[in-house]
mmCIF file of C-alpha atoms in Angstrom:
data_model
loop_
_atom_site.group_PDB
_atom_site.id
_atom_site.type_symbol
_atom_site.label_atom_id
_atom_site.label_comp_id
_atom_site.label_asym_id
_atom_site.label_seq_id
_atom_site.Cartn_x
_atom_site.Cartn_y
_atom_site.Cartn_z
ATOM 1 C CA MET A 957 28.634 30.079 18.428
ATOM 2 C CA ALA A 958 26.026 30.792 21.084
ATOM 3 C CA ASP A 959 23.548 28.462 21.721
ATOM 4 C CA VAL A 960 20.058 29.577 20.217
ATOM 5 C CA LEU A 961 18.142 26.467 21.277
ATOM 6 C CA THR A 962 18.873 24.465 24.329
ATOM 7 C CA PHE A 963 17.825 21.095 25.315
ATOM 8 C CA THR A 964 15.447 20.718 28.455
ATOM 9 C CA GLU A 965 13.399 17.949 30.259
ATOM 10 C CA SER A 966 10.378 19.627 28.675
ATOM 11 C CA GLY A 967 11.527 19.811 25.051
ATOM 12 C CA ILE A 968 13.613 22.026 22.629
ATOM 13 C CA TYR A 969 13.833 25.621 24.513
ATOM 14 C CA CYS A 970 14.481 29.190 22.952
ATOM 15 C CA PRO A 971 15.802 31.530 25.727
ATOM 16 C CA ALA A 972 15.532 34.442 23.564
ATOM 17 C CA GLY A 973 11.810 33.876 22.795
ATOM 18 C CA ASP A 974 10.761 31.865 25.929
ATOM 19 C CA PHE A 975 9.075 29.219 23.857
ATOM 20 C CA TYR A 976 9.377 25.620 23.050
ATOM 21 C CA ILE A 977 9.546 23.577 19.941
ATOM 22 C CA ASP A 978 7.429 20.173 19.930
ATOM 23 C CA PRO A 979 7.688 20.032 23.860
ATOM 24 C CA TRP A 980 6.724 16.670 25.307
ATOM 25 C CA ARG A 981 5.569 18.514 28.894
ATOM 26 C CA ARG A 982 3.223 21.116 29.376
ATOM 27 C CA VAL A 983 4.756 24.488 28.537
ATOM 28 C CA PRO A 984 3.171 28.215 28.222
ATOM 29 C CA ARG A 985 4.161 28.466 24.539
ATOM 30 C CA ALA A 986 4.552 25.734 21.934
ATOM 31 C CA LEU A 987 5.637 26.071 18.356
ATOM 32 C CA ILE A 988 4.528 22.535 16.488
ATOM 33 C CA THR A 989 6.280 21.225 13.229
ATOM 34 C CA HIS A 990 3.554 18.833 12.273
ATOM 35 C CA ALA A 991 0.293 17.265 13.730
ATOM 36 C CA HIS A 992 1.793 13.690 14.591
ATOM 37 C CA SER A 993 0.833 12.860 18.351
ATOM 38 C CA ASP A 994 4.601 12.530 19.282
ATOM 39 C CA HIS A 995 5.290 16.209 18.185
ATOM 40 C CA ALA A 996 1.758 17.902 18.551
ATOM 41 C CA ARG A 997 0.581 16.975 22.264
ATOM 42 C CA TRP A 998 -2.327 17.931 24.223
ATOM 43 C CA GLY A 999 -1.852 20.659 27.316
ATOM 44 C CA MET A 1000 0.026 23.342 26.184
ATOM 45 C CA ASP A 1001 -1.284 26.781 27.056
ATOM 46 C CA SER A 1002 -0.907 28.164 23.473
ATOM 47 C CA TYR A 1003 0.465 26.827 19.990
ATOM 48 C CA LEU A 1004 1.828 28.334 17.011
ATOM 49 C CA ALA A 1005 1.351 25.912 13.781
ATOM 50 C CA THR A 1006 0.898 26.276 9.993
ATOM 51 C CA PRO A 1007 -2.694 26.339 8.941
ATOM 52 C CA SER A 1008 -2.872 22.651 7.898
ATOM 53 C CA THR A 1009 -1.275 21.563 10.740
ATOM 54 C CA ALA A 1010 -3.711 23.297 12.944
ATOM 55 C CA ALA A 1011 -6.529 22.006 11.440
ATOM 56 C CA VAL A 1012 -5.204 18.523 12.338
ATOM 57 C CA MET A 1013 -4.345 19.324 15.775
ATOM 58 C CA ARG A 1014 -8.032 20.657 16.471
ATOM 59 C CA HIS A 1015 -9.243 17.387 15.158
ATOM 60 C CA ARG A 1016 -6.899 15.216 17.466
ATOM 61 C CA LEU A 1017 -6.501 17.802 20.529
ATOM 62 C CA GLY A 1018 -10.075 19.456 20.560
ATOM 63 C CA ASP A 1019 -10.685 23.098 21.708
ATOM 64 C CA ILE A 1020 -6.809 24.574 22.019
ATOM 65 C CA ASN A 1021 -5.460 27.962 21.796
ATOM 66 C CA VAL A 1022 -3.597 27.900 18.469
ATOM 67 C CA GLN A 1023 -2.305 30.623 16.171
ATOM 68 C CA THR A 1024 -1.395 30.021 12.563
ATOM 69 C CA ILE A 1025 1.644 31.008 10.595
ATOM 70 C CA PRO A 1026 1.968 30.816 6.782
ATOM 71 C CA TYR A 1027 5.180 29.255 5.271
ATOM 72 C CA GLU A 1028 8.312 31.694 4.608
ATOM 73 C CA THR A 1029 6.609 34.242 6.958
ATOM 74 C CA ALA A 1030 8.709 35.748 9.592
ATOM 75 C CA GLN A 1031 7.735 36.279 13.064
ATOM 76 C CA GLN A 1032 9.090 38.139 15.905
ATOM 77 C CA ILE A 1033 8.583 36.695 19.527
ATOM 78 C CA GLY A 1034 10.732 38.298 22.185
ATOM 79 C CA ASP A 1035 14.252 38.606 20.767
ATOM 80 C CA ALA A 1036 13.786 35.641 18.305
ATOM 81 C CA THR A 1037 12.802 35.656 14.806
ATOM 82 C CA VAL A 1038 10.973 32.579 13.729
ATOM 83 C CA SER A 1039 9.481 31.130 10.494
ATOM 84 C CA PHE A 1040 8.151 28.013 9.086
ATOM 85 C CA HIS A 1041 9.648 26.099 5.949
ATOM 86 C CA PRO A 1042 8.189 23.034 4.333
ATOM 87 C CA ALA A 1043 9.404 19.709 5.549
ATOM 88 C CA GLY A 1044 7.750 17.352 3.172
ATOM 89 C CA HIS A 1045 6.848 15.119 5.915
ATOM 90 C CA VAL A 1046 2.869 15.294 5.820
ATOM 91 C CA PRO A 1047 0.673 18.021 4.897
ATOM 92 C CA GLY A 1048 1.614 21.013 6.502
ATOM 93 C CA SER A 1049 4.624 19.791 8.265
ATOM 94 C CA ALA A 1050 7.525 22.454 8.758
ATOM 95 C CA GLN A 1051 10.889 22.930 9.845
ATOM 96 C CA ILE A 1052 11.199 25.908 12.225
ATOM 97 C CA ARG A 1053 13.829 28.440 11.850
ATOM 98 C CA VAL A 1054 14.922 30.447 14.575
ATOM 99 C CA ALA A 1055 17.305 33.423 14.229
ATOM 100 C CA VAL A 1056 18.893 35.460 17.552
ATOM 101 C CA LYS A 1057 21.727 37.869 16.940
ATOM 102 C CA GLY A 1058 22.576 36.725 13.363
ATOM 103 C CA GLN A 1059 22.987 32.849 14.547
ATOM 104 C CA VAL A 1060 20.279 30.494 12.915
ATOM 105 C CA TRP A 1061 19.374 27.535 13.980
ATOM 106 C CA VAL A 1062 16.550 25.047 12.337
ATOM 107 C CA VAL A 1063 14.627 22.121 13.997
ATOM 108 C CA SER A 1064 13.594 19.853 11.111
ATOM 109 C CA GLY A 1065 10.738 18.074 13.054
ATOM 110 C CA ASP A 1066 10.291 14.955 10.889
ATOM 111 C CA TYR A 1067 11.060 15.538 7.176
ATOM 112 C CA LYS A 1068 11.766 13.815 3.656
ATOM 113 C CA THR A 1069 13.372 15.199 0.616
ATOM 114 C CA VAL A 1070 11.430 13.287 -2.091
ATOM 115 C CA ASP A 1071 8.280 15.257 -3.240
ATOM 116 C CA ASP A 1072 5.425 12.723 -2.656
ATOM 117 C CA GLY A 1073 2.616 14.628 -4.653
ATOM 118 C CA LEU A 1074 1.007 15.271 -1.167
ATOM 119 C CA SER A 1075 2.923 17.351 1.112
ATOM 120 C CA GLU A 1076 4.334 20.591 0.327
ATOM 121 C CA PRO A 1077 8.015 19.686 -0.864
ATOM 122 C CA PHE A 1078 10.978 20.145 1.546
ATOM 123 C CA ALA A 1079 12.926 23.321 1.170
ATOM 124 C CA PRO A 1080 16.403 23.292 2.417
ATOM 125 C CA VAL A 1081 16.842 26.095 4.880
ATOM 126 C CA PRO A 1082 20.788 27.434 5.400
ATOM 127 C CA CYS A 1083 21.678 27.633 8.986
ATOM 128 C CA HIS A 1084 24.250 27.441 11.440
ATOM 129 C CA ALA A 1085 22.930 24.434 13.578
ATOM 130 C CA PHE A 1086 20.378 21.928 12.122
ATOM 131 C CA ILE A 1087 18.381 19.684 14.553
ATOM 132 C CA SER A 1088 17.745 16.515 12.468
ATOM 133 C CA GLU A 1089 15.862 13.643 12.889
ATOM 134 C CA CYS A 1090 17.329 10.160 11.968
ATOM 135 C CA THR A 1091 14.604 7.589 12.037
ATOM 136 C CA PHE A 1092 16.055 5.831 9.398
ATOM 137 C CA GLY A 1093 19.906 6.725 9.670
ATOM 138 C CA LEU A 1094 21.347 3.670 8.102
ATOM 139 C CA PRO A 1095 22.532 2.889 4.570
ATOM 140 C CA VAL A 1096 20.125 -0.013 4.383
ATOM 141 C CA PHE A 1097 17.353 2.357 4.169
ATOM 142 C CA ASN A 1098 16.459 3.542 0.495
ATOM 143 C CA TRP A 1099 13.139 4.215 -0.257
ATOM 144 C CA THR A 1100 11.044 2.654 -3.327
ATOM 145 C CA PRO A 1101 10.930 5.393 -6.050
ATOM 146 C CA GLN A 1102 7.171 7.001 -6.282
ATOM 147 C CA ASP A 1103 6.244 5.467 -9.652
ATOM 148 C CA VAL A 1104 7.793 1.796 -8.773
ATOM 149 C CA LEU A 1105 5.640 1.997 -5.703
ATOM 150 C CA ARG A 1106 2.495 2.984 -7.360
ATOM 151 C CA ASP A 1107 2.799 0.066 -9.651
ATOM 152 C CA GLN A 1108 3.712 -2.654 -6.619
ATOM 153 C CA ILE A 1109 0.803 -1.588 -4.795
ATOM 154 C CA ASN A 1110 -2.001 -1.744 -7.737
ATOM 155 C CA ARG A 1111 -0.696 -4.916 -8.751
ATOM 156 C CA TRP A 1112 -0.999 -6.529 -5.345
ATOM 157 C CA TRP A 1113 -4.473 -4.840 -5.057
ATOM 158 C CA ALA A 1114 -5.693 -6.290 -8.606
ATOM 159 C CA GLU A 1115 -4.041 -10.039 -7.733
ATOM 160 C CA SER A 1116 -5.693 -10.080 -4.497
ATOM 161 C CA ALA A 1117 -9.119 -8.964 -6.211
ATOM 162 C CA ALA A 1118 -8.816 -11.277 -8.608
ATOM 163 C CA ALA A 1119 -8.203 -14.335 -6.274
ATOM 164 C CA GLY A 1120 -11.254 -12.993 -4.374
ATOM 165 C CA LYS A 1121 -9.497 -11.413 -1.564
ATOM 166 C CA THR A 1122 -9.695 -8.123 0.241
ATOM 167 C CA ALA A 1123 -6.504 -6.115 0.253
ATOM 168 C CA ILE A 1124 -5.742 -4.586 3.454
ATOM 169 C CA LEU A 1125 -2.938 -1.917 3.703
ATOM 170 C CA GLY A 1126 -1.701 -0.734 6.971
ATOM 171 C CA ALA A 1127 -0.635 2.853 6.826
ATOM 172 C CA TYR A 1128 -0.387 6.001 9.330
ATOM 173 C CA ALA A 1129 -3.757 7.821 9.301
ATOM 174 C CA LEU A 1130 -2.008 11.270 8.670
ATOM 175 C CA GLY A 1131 0.054 11.600 5.785
ATOM 176 C CA LYS A 1132 0.886 7.957 4.459
ATOM 177 C CA ALA A 1133 -2.408 6.881 4.213
ATOM 178 C CA GLN A 1134 -3.244 9.761 1.998
ATOM 179 C CA ARG A 1135 -0.149 9.810 -0.315
ATOM 180 C CA LEU A 1136 -0.847 5.918 -0.907
ATOM 181 C CA LEU A 1137 -4.522 6.824 -1.513
ATOM 182 C CA ARG A 1138 -3.606 9.223 -4.252
ATOM 183 C CA LEU A 1139 -1.450 6.256 -5.886
ATOM 184 C CA LEU A 1140 -4.311 3.724 -6.276
ATOM 185 C CA ASP A 1141 -5.912 2.889 -9.403
ATOM 186 C CA THR A 1142 -9.728 3.456 -8.597
ATOM 187 C CA ASP A 1143 -10.550 1.271 -11.733
ATOM 188 C CA ILE A 1144 -9.527 -1.857 -9.711
ATOM 189 C CA GLY A 1145 -12.376 -1.588 -7.056
ATOM 190 C CA PRO A 1146 -13.755 0.373 -4.199
ATOM 191 C CA ILE A 1147 -11.515 1.922 -1.552
ATOM 192 C CA LEU A 1148 -12.380 1.391 1.951
ATOM 193 C CA THR A 1149 -11.012 3.232 5.009
ATOM 194 C CA HIS A 1150 -10.527 2.734 8.786
ATOM 195 C CA GLY A 1151 -12.459 5.273 11.028
ATOM 196 C CA ALA A 1152 -9.072 7.003 11.974
ATOM 197 C CA VAL A 1153 -7.827 7.146 8.427
ATOM 198 C CA GLU A 1154 -11.197 8.514 7.101
ATOM 199 C CA ASN A 1155 -11.464 11.165 9.924
ATOM 200 C CA THR A 1156 -8.120 12.618 8.751
ATOM 201 C CA ASN A 1157 -9.503 12.449 5.239
ATOM 202 C CA GLU A 1158 -12.191 14.742 6.039
ATOM 203 C CA VAL A 1159 -10.200 17.049 7.624
ATOM 204 C CA LEU A 1160 -7.781 17.370 4.625
ATOM 205 C CA ARG A 1161 -10.722 17.675 2.394
ATOM 206 C CA GLY A 1162 -12.043 20.343 4.513
ATOM 207 C CA ILE A 1163 -8.879 22.380 3.763
ATOM 208 C CA GLY A 1164 -8.945 21.725 0.301
ATOM 209 C CA ILE A 1165 -6.417 18.549 -0.200
ATOM 210 C CA PRO A 1166 -8.114 16.636 -2.921
ATOM 211 C CA LEU A 1167 -8.105 12.817 -2.096
ATOM 212 C CA PRO A 1168 -10.105 10.194 -4.390
ATOM 213 C CA ALA A 1169 -13.564 8.996 -2.779
ATOM 214 C CA THR A 1170 -13.593 6.489 -0.064
ATOM 215 C CA THR A 1171 -15.953 4.609 2.047
ATOM 216 C CA ARG A 1172 -15.844 4.449 5.768
ATOM 217 C CA ALA A 1173 -15.640 0.959 6.600
ATOM 218 C CA ASP A 1174 -18.201 1.092 9.321
ATOM 219 C CA ALA A 1175 -20.242 -2.016 11.060
ATOM 220 C CA ALA A 1176 -22.247 -2.638 7.895
ATOM 221 C CA ILE A 1177 -19.093 -2.833 5.511
ATOM 222 C CA THR A 1178 -17.770 -6.319 4.817
ATOM 223 C CA GLY A 1179 -15.956 -7.983 2.045
ATOM 224 C CA LYS A 1180 -19.037 -9.378 0.630
ATOM 225 C CA THR A 1181 -20.951 -5.864 0.496
ATOM 226 C CA HIS A 1182 -17.625 -4.512 -1.355
ATOM 227 C CA PRO A 1183 -15.796 -7.433 -3.369
ATOM 228 C CA GLY A 1184 -12.536 -6.417 -4.817
ATOM 229 C CA ALA A 1185 -12.022 -3.640 -2.267
ATOM 230 C CA LEU A 1186 -8.820 -2.248 -0.653
ATOM 231 C CA VAL A 1187 -8.869 -1.290 2.746
ATOM 232 C CA LEU A 1188 -6.754 1.441 4.175
ATOM 233 C CA ALA A 1189 -6.233 0.793 7.949
ATOM 234 C CA THR A 1190 -3.941 2.020 10.662
ATOM 235 C CA PRO A 1191 -1.160 -0.653 11.450
ATOM 236 C CA ALA A 1192 -2.838 -1.207 15.011
ATOM 237 C CA ALA A 1193 -6.065 -2.687 13.193
ATOM 238 C CA LEU A 1194 -4.386 -5.334 11.075
ATOM 239 C CA GLY A 1195 -4.944 -8.608 12.507
ATOM 240 C CA THR A 1196 -7.829 -7.588 14.707
ATOM 241 C CA PRO A 1197 -11.676 -8.977 14.762
ATOM 242 C CA TRP A 1198 -12.287 -5.357 12.945
ATOM 243 C CA ALA A 1199 -9.871 -6.376 10.111
ATOM 244 C CA ARG A 1200 -11.219 -10.123 10.034
ATOM 245 C CA ARG A 1201 -14.506 -9.319 9.066
ATOM 246 C CA PHE A 1202 -13.598 -8.478 5.551
ATOM 247 C CA GLY A 1203 -13.295 -12.255 4.865
ATOM 248 C CA PRO A 1204 -10.305 -13.747 2.976
ATOM 249 C CA SER A 1205 -7.797 -11.052 2.544
ATOM 250 C CA SER A 1206 -3.973 -10.270 1.969
ATOM 251 C CA THR A 1207 -2.480 -7.900 4.315
ATOM 252 C CA ALA A 1208 0.537 -5.520 3.444
ATOM 253 C CA PHE A 1209 2.437 -2.927 5.262
ATOM 254 C CA ALA A 1210 3.486 0.216 3.973
ATOM 255 C CA SER A 1211 6.859 1.399 6.238
ATOM 256 C CA GLY A 1212 10.253 2.036 5.818
ATOM 257 C CA TRP A 1213 10.912 -0.798 8.220
ATOM 258 C CA MET A 1214 9.989 -3.100 5.534
ATOM 259 C CA ALA A 1215 13.514 -2.673 3.827
ATOM 260 C CA LEU A 1216 14.886 -4.931 6.793
ATOM 261 C CA ARG A 1217 14.884 -8.617 6.333
ATOM 262 C CA GLY A 1218 12.345 -10.289 8.694
ATOM 263 C CA VAL A 1219 10.344 -7.610 9.621
ATOM 264 C CA ARG A 1220 7.500 -8.815 7.451
ATOM 265 C CA ARG A 1221 7.596 -12.028 8.178
ATOM 266 C CA ARG A 1222 7.382 -11.171 12.003
ATOM 267 C CA ARG A 1223 4.474 -8.973 11.301
ATOM 268 C CA ALA A 1224 2.894 -11.816 9.430
ATOM 269 C CA ALA A 1225 2.082 -9.574 6.512
ATOM 270 C CA ASP A 1226 1.681 -11.293 2.935
ATOM 271 C CA ARG A 1227 3.387 -7.863 1.251
ATOM 272 C CA GLY A 1228 5.613 -5.134 2.363
ATOM 273 C CA PHE A 1229 6.118 -1.850 0.546
ATOM 274 C CA ILE A 1230 9.142 -0.023 1.445
ATOM 275 C CA VAL A 1231 8.008 3.653 1.560
ATOM 276 C CA SER A 1232 8.058 6.455 4.815
ATOM 277 C CA ASP A 1233 7.338 9.843 5.192
ATOM 278 C CA HIS A 1234 10.619 10.206 6.911
ATOM 279 C CA ALA A 1235 13.769 10.621 4.971
ATOM 280 C CA ASP A 1236 15.849 7.664 3.925
ATOM 281 C CA TRP A 1237 19.833 7.587 4.116
ATOM 282 C CA ALA A 1238 20.388 9.542 0.961
ATOM 283 C CA GLY A 1239 17.815 11.977 2.044
ATOM 284 C CA LEU A 1240 19.226 12.790 5.558
ATOM 285 C CA ASN A 1241 22.577 13.191 4.150
ATOM 286 C CA ALA A 1242 21.402 15.446 1.271
ATOM 287 C CA ALA A 1243 19.377 17.572 3.429
ATOM 288 C CA ILE A 1244 21.962 18.074 6.197
ATOM 289 C CA THR A 1245 24.477 19.012 3.391
ATOM 290 C CA ALA A 1246 22.167 21.554 1.768
ATOM 291 C CA THR A 1247 21.862 23.422 5.199
ATOM 292 C CA GLY A 1248 25.533 24.097 5.354
ATOM 293 C CA ALA A 1249 25.063 23.792 8.782
ATOM 294 C CA GLU A 1250 28.336 24.079 11.050
ATOM 295 C CA LYS A 1251 26.588 22.028 13.945
ATOM 296 C CA ILE A 1252 24.366 18.846 13.634
ATOM 297 C CA PHE A 1253 22.308 17.609 16.384
ATOM 298 C CA VAL A 1254 20.401 14.182 15.963
ATOM 299 C CA THR A 1255 17.669 13.126 17.469
ATOM 300 C CA HIS A 1256 15.220 10.001 17.685
ATOM 301 C CA GLY A 1257 16.559 7.139 15.338
ATOM 302 C CA TYR A 1258 20.041 5.490 14.765
ATOM 303 C CA THR A 1259 21.330 8.434 16.754
ATOM 304 C CA THR A 1260 24.834 7.038 17.609
ATOM 305 C CA ALA A 1261 25.744 5.436 14.369
ATOM 306 C CA PHE A 1262 24.480 8.328 12.233
ATOM 307 C CA GLN A 1263 26.601 10.815 14.578
ATOM 308 C CA GLN A 1264 29.677 8.706 14.006
ATOM 309 C CA TRP A 1265 29.000 8.593 10.280
ATOM 310 C CA LEU A 1266 28.442 12.361 10.393
ATOM 311 C CA ARG A 1267 31.822 12.849 12.210
ATOM 312 C CA GLU A 1268 33.606 10.755 9.887
ATOM 313 C CA GLN A 1269 32.373 13.015 6.974
ATOM 314 C CA GLY A 1270 33.774 16.274 8.906
ATOM 315 C CA HIS A 1271 30.787 17.376 10.651
ATOM 316 C CA ASP A 1272 30.485 18.701 14.255
ATOM 317 C CA ALA A 1273 27.559 16.187 15.174
ATOM 318 C CA HIS A 1274 25.843 15.724 18.144
ATOM 319 C CA THR A 1275 23.159 13.381 19.482
ATOM 320 C CA VAL A 1276 20.149 14.719 21.680
ATOM 321 C CA SER A 1277 17.754 12.574 23.609
ATOM 322 C CA THR A 1278 14.177 13.420 23.202
ATOM 323 C CA ASP A 1279 10.553 11.929 23.411
ATOM 324 C CA TYR A 1280 9.774 11.686 19.679
ATOM 325 C CA GLN A 1281 9.433 8.434 18.280
ATOM 326 C CA GLY A 1282 9.832 8.031 14.626
ATOM 327 C CA GLU A 1283 8.144 5.497 12.942
ATOM 328 C CA GLY A 1284 6.636 2.412 14.330
ATOM 329 C CA PHE A 1285 3.933 -0.058 13.979
ATOM 330 C CA ASP A 1286 1.599 0.312 16.561
ATOM 331 C CA SER A 1287 1.966 3.519 18.070
ATOM 332 C CA GLY A 1288 3.565 7.002 17.614
ATOM 333 C CA GLU A 1289 2.224 8.716 14.453
ATOM 334 C CA ASP A 1290 -1.076 6.961 14.099
ATOM 335 C CA ALA A 1291 -1.585 7.031 18.101
ATOM 336 C CA ALA A 1292 -4.673 9.352 17.683
#
């Protein structure tokens, strides 16, 4: 099987089309899977992305040369045919399908297989080779069902409000914050947002994604002005002077890492909700099986363990070193 894509010091490269996918160094032409900062970086000469991803990129990166491509639309670039397909990670996120001389390779970017009610649902793309993230590539990672998650968060918020505390929930500014926002029971109290979250809310509302009403938590907003509120904040903002001005509070993280014992305690959080915009163990395995791929490349995450597991299942699996960061607490996806 000829290599449709190669792995270089600048990123994933397609020789037939002379383009890169989610490059981490400056290149002439970049195809972008989604707008998180470890995949969509400043400084490329030109970009190609879905319309929703392009809107967020313009907000985060400024005046860039970006063209858009709808889902499921084939475009010829050199001797390669490319198309973008829903990845289910965040609004506008895409898997990128690259076909050259009858060989089809797919770059997943980041993805999840559960329909979160916000992002375009993941759509498996048959291919010969699949480049998959494995941020949470261990059996311990299994996400809380959406309806259970909704009940857990709203119960915690209501209990916090009844105790005279502000509920402060840490979540990435793009994707997870809006997903959680749509789960909140607005009858409990007002919803306040960190500036980075609210900036992203405005971009997404501007492209037609409906979100509940929120109030930007500027300097005039405190726990006294908005009693019983829930604050959606970036993870890096928790424990800072910005968060402390809300007075007595209960803090929580919404992260896949909450599945690991001790993580919540080390983060000094009162609650931890097990949820991620990346695929869990079952999702990774289901997605890979659905592609029918003969060759699997795994990137960013538990690559060695997941590669070994895939080989035990009979897959031709390989690990690839990249600059992608997956899901962390204080950097990566909410860095912008």
